[in-house]
Coordinates of C-alpha atoms in Angstrom, one line a residue:
M5 CA 112.4 96.9 110.0
A6 CA 113.3 97.8 113.6
P7 CA 110.9 100.8 113.8
F8 CA 108.0 98.6 112.6
L9 CA 108.9 95.8 115.0
Q10 CA 109.0 98.3 117.9
Q11 CA 105.9 100.2 117.0
Q12 CA 103.6 97.6 115.5
T13 CA 104.8 94.3 117.0
G14 CA 105.6 95.8 120.4
A15 CA 109.0 94.2 120.4
G16 CA 111.8 95.3 122.7
P17 CA 115.5 95.4 121.8
A18 CA 116.1 91.7 122.7
L19 CA 113.2 90.5 120.6
I20 CA 114.1 92.8 117.7
S21 CA 117.7 91.4 117.8
T22 CA 116.4 87.9 117.7
L23 CA 114.0 88.5 114.9
L24 CA 116.7 90.2 112.8
L25 CA 119.0 87.3 113.5
V26 CA 116.3 85.0 112.1
F27 CA 116.1 87.3 109.1
A28 CA 119.9 87.1 108.6
A29 CA 120.1 83.4 109.0
A30 CA 117.3 82.9 106.5
G31 CA 119.2 85.3 104.2
I32 CA 122.2 83.0 104.2
L33 CA 120.0 80.0 103.4
G34 CA 118.3 82.0 100.6
N35 CA 121.6 82.9 99.1
F36 CA 122.5 79.2 98.7
A37 CA 119.0 78.1 97.7
T38 CA 118.7 80.7 95.0
A39 CA 122.2 79.9 93.7
A40 CA 121.2 76.2 93.3
S41 CA 118.1 77.1 91.3
L42 CA 119.7 79.6 89.0
G43 CA 121.4 77.0 86.8
K44 CA 118.0 75.3 86.2
A45 CA 115.8 78.4 85.7
L46 CA 117.5 81.8 85.7
R47 CA 114.6 84.1 84.9
P48 CA 112.0 82.3 87.1
S49 CA 114.6 82.3 90.0
V50 CA 115.2 86.1 89.6
L51 CA 111.5 87.0 89.3
G52 CA 110.6 84.5 92.1
A53 CA 113.0 86.0 94.6
L54 CA 111.8 89.6 93.7
A55 CA 108.1 88.5 94.0
V56 CA 108.6 86.8 97.3
L57 CA 110.4 89.9 98.6
A58 CA 107.5 92.1 97.5
L59 CA 105.0 89.7 99.0
S60 CA 106.8 89.6 102.3
Q61 CA 106.9 93.4 102.4
L62 CA 103.1 93.4 101.9
L63 CA 102.5 90.7 104.5
M64 CA 104.5 92.3 107.3
P65 CA 101.9 94.9 108.2
L66 CA 99.2 92.2 108.1
F67 CA 100.9 89.5 110.1
G68 CA 103.9 91.3 111.7
T69 CA 101.8 92.8 114.4
W70 CA 102.2 89.6 116.5
T71 CA 105.5 88.0 117.3
A72 CA 104.9 84.6 115.5
G73 CA 103.7 86.4 112.4
A74 CA 106.7 88.7 112.4
L75 CA 109.0 85.7 112.8
I76 CA 107.5 83.8 109.9
V77 CA 107.4 86.8 107.6
L78 CA 111.0 87.8 108.4
A79 CA 112.2 84.3 107.8
V80 CA 110.5 84.3 104.3
R81 CA 111.7 87.8 103.6
G82 CA 115.2 86.7 104.6
L83 CA 115.1 83.8 102.2
A84 CA 114.1 86.0 99.4
Y85 CA 116.4 88.9 100.3
G86 CA 119.4 86.6 100.5
G87 CA 118.7 85.3 97.0
V88 CA 118.2 88.6 95.3
P89 CA 121.9 89.7 95.1
V90 CA 123.0 86.3 93.7
A91 CA 120.0 86.2 91.3
L92 CA 120.5 89.7 89.9
Q93 CA 124.2 89.4 89.6
T94 CA 123.9 86.1 87.8
W95 CA 121.3 87.5 85.5
L96 CA 123.5 90.6 84.7
F97 CA 126.5 88.5 84.0
H98 CA 124.5 86.1 81.8
A99 CA 123.1 89.1 79.8
D100 CA 126.6 90.6 79.5
P101 CA 129.4 88.1 79.9
A102 CA 132.0 90.9 79.3
A103 CA 130.9 92.5 82.6
A104 CA 131.6 89.2 84.5
N105 CA 134.9 90.3 86.0
E106 CA 136.1 91.9 89.2
N107 CA 135.3 95.4 88.0
G108 CA 131.9 94.5 86.8
S109 CA 131.1 92.7 90.1
G110 CA 132.3 95.5 92.2
M111 CA 130.5 98.1 90.3
F112 CA 127.3 96.1 90.4
V113 CA 127.4 95.9 94.2
V114 CA 128.2 99.5 94.7
A115 CA 125.8 100.8 92.0
T116 CA 122.8 98.7 93.0
F117 CA 122.8 97.5 96.5
Q118 CA 124.7 100.2 98.4
S119 CA 122.8 103.0 96.6
S120 CA 119.5 101.1 97.1
I121 CA 120.1 100.6 100.8
A122 CA 121.0 104.3 101.2
I123 CA 118.1 105.6 99.2
G124 CA 115.7 103.1 100.7
S125 CA 116.8 104.0 104.3
L126 CA 116.4 107.7 103.6
L127 CA 112.9 107.4 102.0
G128 CA 111.9 104.8 104.6
A129 CA 112.8 107.1 107.5
V130 CA 111.0 110.0 106.0
M131 CA 107.9 107.8 105.4
V132 CA 108.0 106.4 109.0
D133 CA 108.4 109.9 110.5
S134 CA 105.6 111.3 108.4
S135 CA 103.1 108.4 108.1
G136 CA 104.2 105.6 110.4
A137 CA 105.8 102.3 110.0
R138 CA 102.8 100.5 108.6
A139 CA 102.5 103.0 105.7
A140 CA 106.2 102.7 105.0
M141 CA 105.8 98.9 104.7
Y142 CA 102.9 99.3 102.2
A143 CA 104.9 101.9 100.2
G144 CA 107.8 99.5 100.1
A145 CA 105.6 96.6 99.0
T146 CA 104.1 98.8 96.2
L147 CA 107.6 99.8 95.0
A148 CA 108.8 96.2 95.1
T149 CA 105.8 95.0 93.1
F150 CA 106.5 97.6 90.4
V151 CA 110.2 96.6 90.2
T152 CA 109.3 92.9 90.0
H153 CA 106.6 93.5 87.3
G154 CA 109.0 95.8 85.4
A155 CA 111.8 93.2 85.5
G156 CA 109.4 90.6 84.2
A157 CA 108.1 92.8 81.4
R158 CA 111.5 93.9 80.2
T159 CA 112.6 90.3 79.8
G160 CA 109.3 89.0 78.3
T161 CA 111.1 87.8 75.1
E162 CA 113.8 86.0 77.0
T163 CA 113.7 82.4 78.2
D164 CA 115.7 81.8 81.3
G165 CA 118.1 84.7 80.5
A166 CA 118.9 83.4 77.0
R167 CA 118.8 86.2 74.5
E168 CA 116.6 85.9 71.4
G169 CA 118.6 84.4 68.6
D170 CA 121.0 82.5 70.8
S171 CA 121.2 78.9 69.9
P172 CA 120.4 76.3 72.6
S173 CA 123.5 74.6 74.1

């Protein structure tokens, strides 16, 4: 995000820090907001967080070239990004209650988020160096859209995380 803000928004270090602070604060709020919605609608909450994350990635090159636009998009992105870990972990543990223990939780974090951050950082840096920050944003939005669509398609027979054949409680 910092290279984009520097190159496209024209932000200096102080403004980048402020914008990333807004992103982080929104992420904390998104964590709690998503957690509250998961009990009511698991599948829509997961897919909604992923879809908003993809949309914010797409909107950053369009509106993030000016400071107010970047602030708004980063706040929305932070809300969605903060909700994704809670939503995905809840969905995983609902699908496989046996995995809902300390080992399952730790493995989920390491296997998904840490590896995703590392791989995304590497590919993003290569993309920024070769094609620029704007192209990297669009590539990220495309990937996020495919992931969101794929997650929705794989769970098309499920209703709010309940597996087919489960009796309602």
